[in-house]
Coordinates of C-alpha atoms in Angstrom, one line a residue:
Chain T
M93 CA 86.8 15.4 -108.2
S94 CA 86.9 15.1 -104.4
N95 CA 86.1 18.7 -103.7
L96 CA 83.1 19.5 -105.9
T97 CA 81.2 20.2 -102.6
D98 CA 83.6 23.0 -101.9
L99 CA 82.4 25.0 -104.9
T100 CA 80.1 28.0 -104.4
I101 CA 76.9 28.0 -106.4
A102 CA 78.4 30.6 -108.7
A103 CA 81.5 28.4 -109.3
A104 CA 79.5 25.2 -109.7
L105 CA 77.2 26.9 -112.3
S106 CA 80.3 28.0 -114.2
G107 CA 81.8 24.5 -114.0
L108 CA 78.6 22.9 -115.2
E109 CA 78.3 25.4 -118.0
K110 CA 81.9 24.6 -119.2
G111 CA 81.2 20.9 -118.9
E112 CA 83.9 20.3 -116.3
F113 CA 81.6 18.0 -114.5
T114 CA 77.9 17.0 -114.7
A115 CA 75.0 17.7 -112.4
R116 CA 74.9 14.0 -111.6
E117 CA 78.6 14.1 -110.5
L118 CA 78.0 17.2 -108.4
T119 CA 74.8 15.7 -106.8
Q120 CA 76.5 12.4 -106.1
A121 CA 79.3 14.2 -104.3
Y122 CA 76.7 15.9 -102.1
V123 CA 74.7 12.7 -101.5
T124 CA 77.9 11.1 -100.2
E125 CA 78.6 14.1 -97.9
V126 CA 75.0 13.9 -96.6
E127 CA 75.6 10.3 -95.6
K128 CA 78.9 11.1 -93.9
G129 CA 77.2 14.0 -92.1
R130 CA 74.5 12.1 -90.3
A131 CA 76.1 12.8 -86.9
L132 CA 75.0 16.5 -87.3
N133 CA 71.3 15.4 -87.5
A134 CA 70.7 18.1 -90.0
Y135 CA 68.5 16.1 -92.4
T136 CA 65.2 14.7 -91.3
T137 CA 64.5 13.1 -94.7
E138 CA 67.1 12.3 -97.3
T139 CA 66.0 12.0 -100.9
P140 CA 69.1 10.7 -102.8
E141 CA 67.2 9.0 -105.6
K142 CA 65.0 12.0 -106.3
A143 CA 68.2 14.1 -106.2
L144 CA 69.9 12.0 -108.9
E145 CA 66.8 11.9 -111.0
M146 CA 66.6 15.7 -110.8
A147 CA 70.3 16.0 -111.6
D148 CA 69.9 13.9 -114.7
A149 CA 67.1 16.1 -115.8
A150 CA 69.3 19.1 -115.2
D151 CA 72.1 17.5 -117.3
A152 CA 69.6 16.8 -120.1
A153 CA 68.3 20.4 -120.0
R154 CA 71.9 21.7 -120.2
R155 CA 72.6 19.6 -123.3
A156 CA 69.3 20.8 -124.8
G157 CA 70.2 24.4 -124.1
T158 CA 67.3 24.9 -121.8
A159 CA 69.2 25.1 -118.4
G160 CA 67.7 27.4 -115.8
P161 CA 69.6 29.8 -113.5
L162 CA 70.0 27.1 -110.9
S163 CA 70.3 24.1 -113.1
G164 CA 71.9 21.2 -111.3
I165 CA 72.5 22.9 -108.0
P166 CA 71.9 20.6 -105.0
L167 CA 69.9 22.2 -102.2
A168 CA 68.5 21.3 -98.8
I169 CA 64.9 22.3 -98.1
K170 CA 63.8 23.4 -94.6
D171 CA 61.1 20.9 -93.6
L172 CA 58.6 23.7 -93.2
F173 CA 58.2 23.9 -97.0
C174 CA 55.6 21.4 -98.4
T175 CA 57.2 19.2 -101.0
K176 CA 54.9 17.1 -103.2
D177 CA 54.8 13.4 -102.1
V178 CA 57.8 13.9 -99.8
L179 CA 57.4 13.7 -96.1
T180 CA 56.9 17.2 -94.6
T181 CA 57.0 17.4 -90.8
A182 CA 57.7 20.9 -89.5
S183 CA 59.8 18.8 -87.0
S184 CA 56.6 18.1 -85.2
H185 CA 55.1 14.8 -84.0
I186 CA 51.7 16.0 -85.0
L187 CA 52.5 15.9 -88.7
D188 CA 53.5 12.2 -88.6
G189 CA 53.5 10.7 -92.0
F190 CA 52.3 13.9 -93.8
K191 CA 53.1 13.8 -97.5
P192 CA 51.6 16.9 -99.1
P193 CA 49.8 16.4 -102.4
Y194 CA 51.2 19.8 -103.6
E195 CA 54.4 21.8 -103.8
S196 CA 55.1 25.1 -102.0
S197 CA 55.5 28.0 -104.5
V198 CA 59.1 28.8 -103.4
T199 CA 60.3 25.2 -103.9
A200 CA 58.3 25.0 -107.2
N201 CA 60.2 28.1 -108.3
L202 CA 63.5 26.5 -107.4
W203 CA 62.7 23.3 -109.3
R204 CA 61.5 25.4 -112.3
D205 CA 65.0 26.9 -112.4
G206 CA 66.6 23.5 -112.4
A207 CA 67.7 23.1 -108.7
V208 CA 68.1 19.6 -107.2
M209 CA 66.6 18.5 -103.9
L210 CA 68.9 16.5 -101.6
G211 CA 66.3 16.3 -98.8
K212 CA 64.5 18.0 -96.0
V213 CA 66.3 19.6 -93.1
S214 CA 65.4 20.0 -89.5
L215 CA 64.1 23.0 -87.7
D216 CA 62.7 24.0 -84.3
E217 CA 59.2 22.5 -84.0
F218 CA 56.9 24.7 -86.2
A219 CA 59.9 27.1 -86.4
M220 CA 59.5 28.1 -82.8
G221 CA 63.0 28.4 -81.3
S222 CA 66.4 29.9 -81.6
S223 CA 68.6 26.8 -81.1
N224 CA 67.1 23.9 -83.1
E225 CA 66.6 22.0 -79.8
T226 CA 62.8 21.8 -79.9
S227 CA 62.6 19.5 -83.0
F228 CA 60.7 16.3 -82.4
Y229 CA 63.6 14.6 -84.2
G230 CA 66.3 15.7 -81.8
P231 CA 68.6 18.6 -81.8
V232 CA 70.9 19.6 -84.7
E233 CA 74.5 20.1 -83.9
N234 CA 76.5 23.1 -85.2
P235 CA 79.3 22.0 -87.5
W236 CA 81.4 24.6 -85.7
R237 CA 82.9 23.7 -82.3
T238 CA 84.8 25.9 -79.9
T239 CA 88.6 25.9 -80.2
D240 CA 88.6 23.5 -77.2
G241 CA 86.2 21.1 -79.0
K242 CA 82.9 21.9 -77.3
S243 CA 79.5 21.4 -79.1
R244 CA 77.4 24.3 -80.0
V245 CA 73.8 24.8 -81.2
P246 CA 73.3 25.9 -84.9
G247 CA 70.8 28.5 -84.0
G248 CA 67.2 28.4 -85.1
S249 CA 64.7 27.9 -86.3
S250 CA 66.5 27.2 -89.6
G251 CA 69.2 25.3 -87.8
G252 CA 69.2 22.2 -90.0
S253 CA 69.5 24.5 -93.1
A254 CA 72.5 26.4 -91.6
A255 CA 74.2 23.2 -90.4
A256 CA 73.8 21.5 -93.7
V257 CA 75.2 24.4 -95.7
A258 CA 78.1 25.1 -93.2
A259 CA 79.1 21.4 -93.3
H260 CA 78.9 21.3 -97.1
L261 CA 76.0 18.9 -97.0
A262 CA 74.2 21.2 -99.5
A263 CA 75.3 24.0 -101.8
A264 CA 72.6 26.2 -100.1
A265 CA 69.3 25.8 -98.3
T266 CA 65.9 27.4 -98.0
G267 CA 65.0 29.0 -94.7
T268 CA 62.2 30.9 -93.2
D269 CA 62.4 33.9 -90.9
T270 CA 59.7 35.0 -88.5
G271 CA 61.7 36.8 -85.9
G272 CA 65.3 36.1 -87.0
S273 CA 65.2 32.4 -88.0
I274 CA 67.3 32.9 -91.1
R275 CA 69.7 35.6 -89.8
Q276 CA 70.6 34.2 -86.4
P277 CA 71.5 30.6 -87.6
A278 CA 73.4 32.1 -90.5
S279 CA 75.4 34.2 -87.9
F280 CA 76.0 31.1 -85.7
C281 CA 77.2 29.0 -88.6
G282 CA 79.3 31.5 -90.5
L283 CA 76.9 31.9 -93.5
A284 CA 75.1 34.6 -95.5
G285 CA 71.4 34.5 -95.0
I286 CA 68.8 37.0 -96.2
K287 CA 65.2 37.6 -95.1
P288 CA 63.7 39.6 -97.9
T289 CA 60.9 42.1 -97.6
Y290 CA 57.6 40.6 -96.4
G291 CA 55.7 39.8 -99.6
R292 CA 58.8 39.2 -101.8
C293 CA 58.6 35.4 -101.5
S294 CA 55.3 33.5 -101.6
R295 CA 54.2 31.9 -98.3
W296 CA 51.9 29.5 -100.2
G297 CA 52.7 25.9 -99.1
I298 CA 55.0 27.0 -96.3
I299 CA 53.6 25.7 -93.0
A300 CA 52.4 28.8 -91.2
F301 CA 53.8 30.0 -87.8
A302 CA 52.9 33.7 -87.6
S303 CA 51.5 34.7 -90.9
S304 CA 52.1 38.5 -90.7
L305 CA 55.8 37.8 -90.1
D306 CA 56.8 34.6 -91.8
Q307 CA 59.0 35.1 -94.9
A308 CA 61.2 32.7 -96.9
G309 CA 64.8 33.3 -97.8
P310 CA 68.1 31.6 -98.6
I311 CA 71.0 30.5 -96.4
A312 CA 74.2 30.2 -98.5
R313 CA 77.9 30.3 -98.1
T314 CA 78.5 33.6 -99.8
V315 CA 76.5 36.8 -100.4
E316 CA 76.6 36.1 -104.2
D317 CA 75.1 32.6 -103.7
A318 CA 72.4 34.1 -101.5
A319 CA 71.6 36.6 -104.3
I320 CA 71.4 33.8 -106.9
M321 CA 69.1 31.8 -104.7
L322 CA 66.8 34.7 -103.8
R323 CA 66.3 35.5 -107.5
S324 CA 64.8 32.1 -108.0
M325 CA 62.9 31.9 -104.8
A326 CA 61.2 35.4 -105.1
G327 CA 58.3 36.4 -107.3
Y328 CA 54.6 37.2 -107.3
D329 CA 52.2 34.4 -106.5
P330 CA 48.5 34.9 -107.0
K331 CA 48.0 32.0 -104.5
D332 CA 49.3 34.2 -101.6
S333 CA 47.2 37.4 -101.1
T334 CA 50.2 39.1 -99.4
S335 CA 52.5 38.4 -102.3
I336 CA 53.6 41.6 -104.0
D337 CA 53.4 42.0 -107.8
T338 CA 56.7 43.7 -108.6
P339 CA 59.6 42.5 -110.9
V340 CA 62.4 40.4 -109.4
P341 CA 65.8 41.9 -110.2
D342 CA 68.9 39.9 -111.0
Y343 CA 70.2 40.4 -107.5
A344 CA 73.7 39.1 -108.2
R345 CA 74.3 42.1 -110.5
A346 CA 73.9 44.4 -107.5
L347 CA 77.2 43.2 -106.0
T348 CA 79.3 45.9 -107.5
G349 CA 81.5 46.5 -104.5
D350 CA 80.8 50.2 -104.9
I351 CA 78.9 51.7 -101.9
R352 CA 80.5 55.2 -102.2
G353 CA 78.2 57.9 -100.9
L354 CA 75.7 55.4 -99.5
R355 CA 74.4 56.6 -96.1
I356 CA 74.6 53.8 -93.5
G357 CA 72.6 54.3 -90.3
I358 CA 73.9 53.2 -86.9
P359 CA 71.0 52.9 -84.5
R360 CA 72.1 54.0 -81.0
E361 CA 69.4 51.9 -79.3
Y362 CA 71.1 48.7 -80.5
R363 CA 74.1 49.4 -78.2
M364 CA 72.4 47.6 -75.4
D365 CA 73.6 47.2 -71.9
G366 CA 75.1 43.8 -71.4
T367 CA 76.1 43.2 -75.0
P368 CA 79.5 41.4 -74.9
P369 CA 82.4 43.6 -75.9
E370 CA 83.4 41.3 -78.7
I371 CA 80.0 41.9 -80.4
L372 CA 80.4 45.7 -80.0
D373 CA 84.0 45.5 -81.3
L374 CA 82.8 43.6 -84.4
W375 CA 80.2 46.2 -85.0
D376 CA 82.8 49.0 -84.7
R377 CA 84.9 47.1 -87.2
G378 CA 82.0 46.9 -89.6
I379 CA 81.4 50.7 -89.3
Q380 CA 85.1 51.2 -90.1
W381 CA 84.8 49.0 -93.2
M382 CA 81.8 51.1 -94.3
K383 CA 83.8 54.3 -94.0
D384 CA 86.8 52.7 -95.8
A385 CA 84.5 51.8 -98.7
G386 CA 83.4 55.5 -99.0
A387 CA 80.0 55.2 -97.3
Q388 CA 78.7 57.9 -95.0
I389 CA 78.0 56.9 -91.4
V390 CA 74.9 58.5 -89.9
D391 CA 73.8 58.1 -86.2
I392 CA 70.1 57.3 -86.1
S393 CA 67.5 56.6 -83.5
L394 CA 65.0 53.8 -83.5
P395 CA 63.3 54.7 -80.2
H396 CA 60.9 51.8 -79.8
T397 CA 63.6 49.1 -80.2
K398 CA 63.4 48.0 -76.6
Y399 CA 59.8 47.1 -77.0
A400 CA 60.2 45.0 -80.1
L401 CA 60.7 41.6 -78.4
A402 CA 57.8 41.9 -76.0
T403 CA 55.6 43.0 -79.0
Y404 CA 56.8 40.0 -81.0
Y405 CA 56.1 37.6 -78.1
I406 CA 52.5 38.7 -78.1
V407 CA 51.9 39.0 -81.9
A408 CA 53.7 35.8 -82.9
P409 CA 52.0 33.4 -80.4
A410 CA 48.6 35.0 -81.1
E411 CA 48.9 34.2 -84.8
A412 CA 50.5 30.8 -84.1
S413 CA 47.6 29.8 -81.8
S414 CA 45.1 30.4 -84.6
N415 CA 47.3 28.9 -87.4
L416 CA 48.0 25.8 -85.4
A417 CA 44.3 25.2 -84.8
R418 CA 44.2 23.2 -88.0
Y419 CA 46.1 20.3 -86.4
D420 CA 43.3 18.4 -84.9
G421 CA 43.7 14.8 -86.0
V422 CA 41.1 14.9 -88.7
R423 CA 42.7 15.8 -92.0
Y424 CA 46.4 14.9 -91.7
G425 CA 49.0 13.7 -89.3
L426 CA 48.7 12.2 -85.9
R427 CA 45.4 11.1 -84.3
E428 CA 45.0 10.1 -80.7
Q429 CA 41.6 8.4 -80.1
G430 CA 39.1 9.9 -77.6
G431 CA 35.6 9.2 -76.5
S432 CA 34.2 12.3 -78.1
L433 CA 35.3 14.7 -80.9
N434 CA 36.6 17.2 -78.3
Q435 CA 38.5 14.6 -76.5
M436 CA 40.0 13.4 -79.7
Y437 CA 41.1 16.9 -80.5
E438 CA 42.6 17.5 -77.1
N439 CA 44.3 14.1 -76.9
T440 CA 45.8 14.6 -80.4
R441 CA 47.1 18.1 -79.7
G442 CA 48.3 17.2 -76.2
A443 CA 50.4 14.3 -77.6
G444 CA 51.4 15.9 -80.9
F445 CA 52.8 19.3 -79.9
G446 CA 56.0 19.7 -77.9
H447 CA 56.4 21.9 -74.8
E448 CA 57.5 25.1 -76.5
V449 CA 54.7 24.9 -79.1
Q450 CA 52.2 24.2 -76.3
R451 CA 53.5 27.2 -74.3
R452 CA 53.1 29.5 -77.3
I453 CA 49.6 28.2 -78.1
L454 CA 48.6 28.9 -74.5
I455 CA 50.1 32.4 -74.5
G456 CA 48.5 33.1 -77.9
T457 CA 45.1 31.8 -76.8
Y458 CA 45.3 33.9 -73.6
V459 CA 46.2 37.2 -75.2
L460 CA 43.4 36.7 -77.7
S461 CA 40.8 35.7 -75.2
A462 CA 37.9 37.9 -74.1
G463 CA 38.9 40.4 -71.6
Y464 CA 42.6 40.4 -72.5
Y465 CA 42.5 41.1 -76.2
D466 CA 42.7 44.9 -75.9
A467 CA 45.3 44.8 -73.0
Y468 CA 47.7 42.6 -74.8
Y469 CA 47.1 41.9 -78.5
L470 CA 45.7 45.3 -79.6
K471 CA 48.3 47.1 -77.5
A472 CA 51.1 45.1 -79.2
Q473 CA 49.7 45.8 -82.6
K474 CA 49.8 49.6 -81.8
V475 CA 53.4 49.3 -80.6
R476 CA 54.1 47.5 -83.8
T477 CA 52.9 50.5 -85.7
L478 CA 55.4 52.7 -83.8
I479 CA 58.3 50.3 -84.5
A480 CA 57.5 50.3 -88.2
Q481 CA 57.3 54.1 -88.1
D482 CA 60.8 54.2 -86.5
F483 CA 62.2 52.5 -89.5
E484 CA 60.2 54.6 -92.0
Q485 CA 61.6 57.7 -90.4
A486 CA 65.2 56.4 -90.3
F487 CA 65.0 55.4 -94.0
G488 CA 64.3 59.1 -94.8
K489 CA 67.9 59.8 -93.6
V490 CA 69.8 56.6 -94.5
D491 CA 69.9 54.0 -97.3
A492 CA 70.7 51.0 -95.0
I493 CA 71.2 50.2 -91.4
L494 CA 74.1 48.2 -89.9
T495 CA 73.8 46.3 -86.6
P496 CA 75.1 43.1 -85.0
T497 CA 73.0 40.0 -85.9
A498 CA 72.9 38.3 -82.5
P499 CA 74.0 39.3 -79.0
C500 CA 76.3 36.3 -78.7
S501 CA 78.0 33.5 -80.7
A502 CA 76.5 30.0 -80.8
F503 CA 75.8 28.8 -77.3
S504 CA 75.9 25.3 -75.7
P505 CA 73.1 22.9 -76.0
G506 CA 70.8 23.2 -73.0
E507 CA 72.3 26.5 -71.9
K508 CA 69.2 28.6 -72.5
S509 CA 66.4 26.1 -72.9
A510 CA 65.3 26.3 -69.2
D511 CA 64.6 30.0 -69.4
P512 CA 62.4 31.1 -72.3
I513 CA 63.1 34.8 -72.0
S514 CA 66.9 34.3 -72.1
M515 CA 66.3 32.2 -75.3
Y516 CA 64.0 34.9 -76.8
L517 CA 66.7 37.5 -76.2
N518 CA 68.7 35.9 -78.9
D519 CA 66.4 37.6 -81.4
V520 CA 66.7 41.1 -79.9
F521 CA 68.5 42.6 -83.0
T522 CA 66.5 40.7 -85.6
V523 CA 62.9 41.0 -84.4
P524 CA 62.4 44.7 -85.0
A525 CA 63.0 44.3 -88.8
S526 CA 60.6 41.4 -88.8
L527 CA 57.8 43.4 -87.2
A528 CA 58.4 46.2 -89.8
G529 CA 58.5 43.7 -92.7
I530 CA 61.8 45.1 -94.1
P531 CA 64.6 43.1 -95.6
G532 CA 67.5 42.0 -93.4
M533 CA 70.7 40.0 -94.0
S534 CA 73.4 38.5 -91.8
V535 CA 76.9 38.2 -93.2
P536 CA 79.8 36.5 -91.5
A537 CA 82.2 39.2 -90.2
G538 CA 84.5 37.6 -87.7
V539 CA 85.0 35.1 -84.9
C540 CA 84.6 35.3 -81.2
G541 CA 87.2 34.4 -78.6
Q542 CA 86.1 30.8 -78.6
G543 CA 86.6 30.5 -82.4
L544 CA 83.0 30.7 -83.4
P545 CA 81.5 32.8 -86.2
L546 CA 79.9 36.2 -85.6
G547 CA 77.6 38.0 -88.1
L548 CA 76.7 41.6 -88.9
Q549 CA 73.2 42.5 -89.9
I550 CA 72.3 44.9 -92.8
L551 CA 68.7 46.2 -92.9
G552 CA 67.2 48.0 -95.9
R553 CA 64.1 49.7 -97.2
P554 CA 61.2 47.6 -98.4
F555 CA 62.0 45.9 -101.7
E556 CA 65.6 47.2 -101.6
E557 CA 67.2 43.8 -101.2
E558 CA 69.7 44.9 -103.8
T559 CA 71.1 47.6 -101.5
V560 CA 71.2 45.1 -98.6
L561 CA 73.1 42.6 -100.7
K562 CA 75.5 45.2 -102.1
V563 CA 76.4 46.4 -98.6
G564 CA 76.6 42.7 -97.3
H565 CA 79.0 41.9 -100.2
V566 CA 81.3 44.8 -99.2
I567 CA 81.3 43.6 -95.6
E568 CA 82.0 40.0 -96.8
Q569 CA 85.0 41.3 -98.8
A570 CA 86.4 43.4 -96.0
A571 CA 85.9 40.7 -93.3
A572 CA 87.5 38.1 -95.6
F573 CA 85.9 35.5 -93.4
A574 CA 87.6 32.3 -94.7
G575 CA 87.0 30.0 -91.7
R576 CA 85.5 26.6 -92.0
P577 CA 84.6 24.0 -89.4
T578 CA 86.8 21.0 -89.1
A579 CA 84.9 17.9 -90.3
W580 CA 84.6 16.1 -87.0
W581 CA 81.3 14.5 -88.2
K582 CA 83.2 12.4 -90.7
E583 CA 85.1 10.6 -88.0
A584 CA 81.8 10.0 -86.3
A585 CA 80.4 8.4 -89.5
Chain Q
M217 CA 47.3 40.0 -63.6
S218 CA 48.3 36.6 -62.4
V219 CA 47.5 33.3 -64.1
D220 CA 46.6 30.4 -61.7
T221 CA 46.3 26.7 -62.6
K222 CA 42.6 27.0 -63.1
T223 CA 43.1 29.6 -65.7
V224 CA 45.8 27.5 -67.4
A225 CA 43.3 24.6 -67.5
R226 CA 40.7 26.8 -69.0
I227 CA 42.9 28.2 -71.7
A228 CA 44.2 24.7 -72.5
H229 CA 40.6 23.6 -73.0
L230 CA 39.9 26.6 -75.3
A231 CA 43.0 25.7 -77.2
R232 CA 42.0 22.0 -77.3
L233 CA 45.2 20.9 -75.6
K234 CA 45.1 18.1 -73.1
L235 CA 47.6 18.9 -70.4
P236 CA 48.5 16.4 -67.6
E237 CA 47.7 17.7 -64.1
E238 CA 51.3 18.0 -63.2
K239 CA 52.1 20.4 -66.1
L240 CA 49.5 23.0 -65.0
E241 CA 51.6 24.4 -62.1
P242 CA 54.9 24.9 -64.0
L243 CA 53.0 26.3 -67.1
A244 CA 51.2 28.8 -64.8
G245 CA 54.7 29.9 -63.6
E246 CA 56.0 30.3 -67.2
L247 CA 53.0 32.2 -68.4
N248 CA 53.2 34.6 -65.4
Q249 CA 56.9 35.2 -66.1
L250 CA 56.1 36.0 -69.7
L251 CA 53.2 38.2 -69.0
A252 CA 55.2 40.1 -66.4
W253 CA 57.8 40.6 -69.0
V254 CA 55.5 41.9 -71.7
E255 CA 53.9 44.2 -69.1
Q256 CA 56.7 46.7 -70.2
L257 CA 54.5 47.6 -73.2
S258 CA 52.2 49.5 -70.9
E259 CA 54.9 52.2 -70.6
V260 CA 54.4 53.1 -74.3
N261 CA 52.0 55.8 -75.1
T262 CA 49.8 54.5 -77.9
D263 CA 47.0 57.0 -77.7
N264 CA 45.9 57.8 -81.3
V265 CA 48.1 55.1 -82.7
A266 CA 46.3 52.8 -85.1
P267 CA 47.1 49.1 -84.7
L268 CA 49.3 47.7 -87.5
T269 CA 47.3 45.2 -89.5
S270 CA 49.6 44.7 -92.5
V271 CA 53.2 45.7 -93.3
V272 CA 52.5 45.6 -97.0
H273 CA 50.8 48.7 -98.3
V274 CA 48.7 47.2 -101.0
K275 CA 45.0 46.7 -101.6
L276 CA 44.0 43.1 -101.1
P277 CA 43.9 41.5 -104.5
Q278 CA 40.6 40.3 -105.8
R279 CA 39.7 37.6 -108.4
P280 CA 36.5 36.5 -110.1
D281 CA 34.3 34.4 -107.9
A282 CA 34.8 31.3 -110.0
V283 CA 35.8 27.7 -109.5
T284 CA 39.4 27.4 -110.7
D285 CA 40.2 24.0 -109.2
G286 CA 38.3 20.9 -108.1
D287 CA 37.9 17.2 -108.4
R288 CA 40.6 16.6 -105.8
R289 CA 38.8 14.5 -103.3
D290 CA 41.4 11.8 -103.2
D291 CA 44.2 14.4 -102.8
V292 CA 42.4 16.0 -100.0
L293 CA 41.8 12.7 -98.2
S294 CA 45.2 11.3 -98.9
N295 CA 46.7 12.2 -95.5
A296 CA 43.6 11.6 -93.4
P297 CA 44.2 9.4 -90.4
D298 CA 40.7 7.9 -91.0
A299 CA 38.9 8.4 -94.3
Q300 CA 35.8 6.3 -95.1
N301 CA 33.6 6.3 -98.3
G302 CA 35.1 9.6 -99.5
F303 CA 34.7 11.4 -96.2
F304 CA 36.9 12.3 -93.1
A305 CA 35.7 10.1 -90.3
V306 CA 35.5 11.4 -86.7
P307 CA 34.1 10.1 -83.4
K308 CA 30.3 10.2 -83.3
V309 CA 29.0 13.7 -82.6
I310 CA 25.3 13.1 -82.6
E311 CA 23.6 10.1 -80.9

């Protein structure tokens, strides 16, 4: 049973159902892979004992006929989700030793459905980053390397989630997406990742970055697995006032392969100057696959696209600066002593936050400060309205939108960290959908000249994740992306 | 609009962030670069555009004003760096 960790969630569920192996055997296989994969630095906390205990409970439930839709499936949890009595760090020094006395709603939903927790996986500090290089616990490495063996970043902020799933150190993982933090790492690591509609998954118990944008979603190896995961993660939660009370469909049933007659929008503004030809070629191939499957291609315009990133980098830091005000050394985490209360706050926050987080807190504080609020924050909120209206108008003409996920394949560690704007440009195709709150998915669709995965992005109307998944599934089938990274990390173990 | 080191120090104090002297200059540079970049938004005509406050079009849910939870002092204090006699302890505020 050496290759239990190669099974998709769908195949593993079927094997468990037929009794071909137990949840304990499956979990043990993953626990072993997690140990062998430490060179990737994907996990910040491993919980093998808890995993085996949960697996035994899943086996018992299956024997009793009470197995849930994810019973016995071993998952990695982004360390931004609070997990009861298990260290939760947001990859920040300031949360040293924090063990939440409560469980986030999304993870509670997963455990309700029988899933197994292998551990907590790394991220950019407080989910701020697009490369997973800003974690206090060190960078995560992408399991994929270039054909000539060079290291790459896994993307971010859900870089640990994507690396763990791509290296088969978990069957799937939770992620969160504020400006592209599920879709971009999924693209960089050859995986399917979906950010659902804002309000689809509860944000309760997820450490907040930018509350009007943050949304949880799955990162998985296939579109079907992402659909299975999302069904368990999603759902109304009275504890989150932005949670939407609407039924959760059985998403996997949407994957019919039939998109005949569906109208697919191609936004002309996404054909940006300087986009590498291989990204544009991939997009063209995607358009052809849509046509071959009987969909209708419609040219559309999203005129405010070019302003989305600048809008995002006012709105997100503004919200972050107020959300991160709670880390003051009083109630949890790090405390650095000081002569007065204010000095204690300042010393704690100065020592506890990394450079990128500090920079965003400063920007956010500045754009919200007296005299600048109207010029920056209010202006950005108005442009945000126009960006959301662009999508509303487009969805009057089309059922889904197809774009590239990122403007490049995974880049080298250190390549972009010196220049924040060049790092921020990674999210140029993902941020507009985040600002509008609509669902978006990345599906692996090809490889670049250096042998690294490339993704295509599908956007949909609010709460039409089924359409997004259906189109994603057709792209997945057409692309027949079968690549897998060579397991160099096992030699390092 | 250009941010100088004095402004960075002032914002840092507002944000309760202690920054070493030598970080002020580089941060002023980074903030200026970012502010110059977001300046492009001034091109957009936003006359008569309402600011977006929520992407979800629902009425904020309401619930009865009732206590539904409680008696969790020990949970609340369980992660405190300094808890004494059932309270969070902080440096002396009043002499």
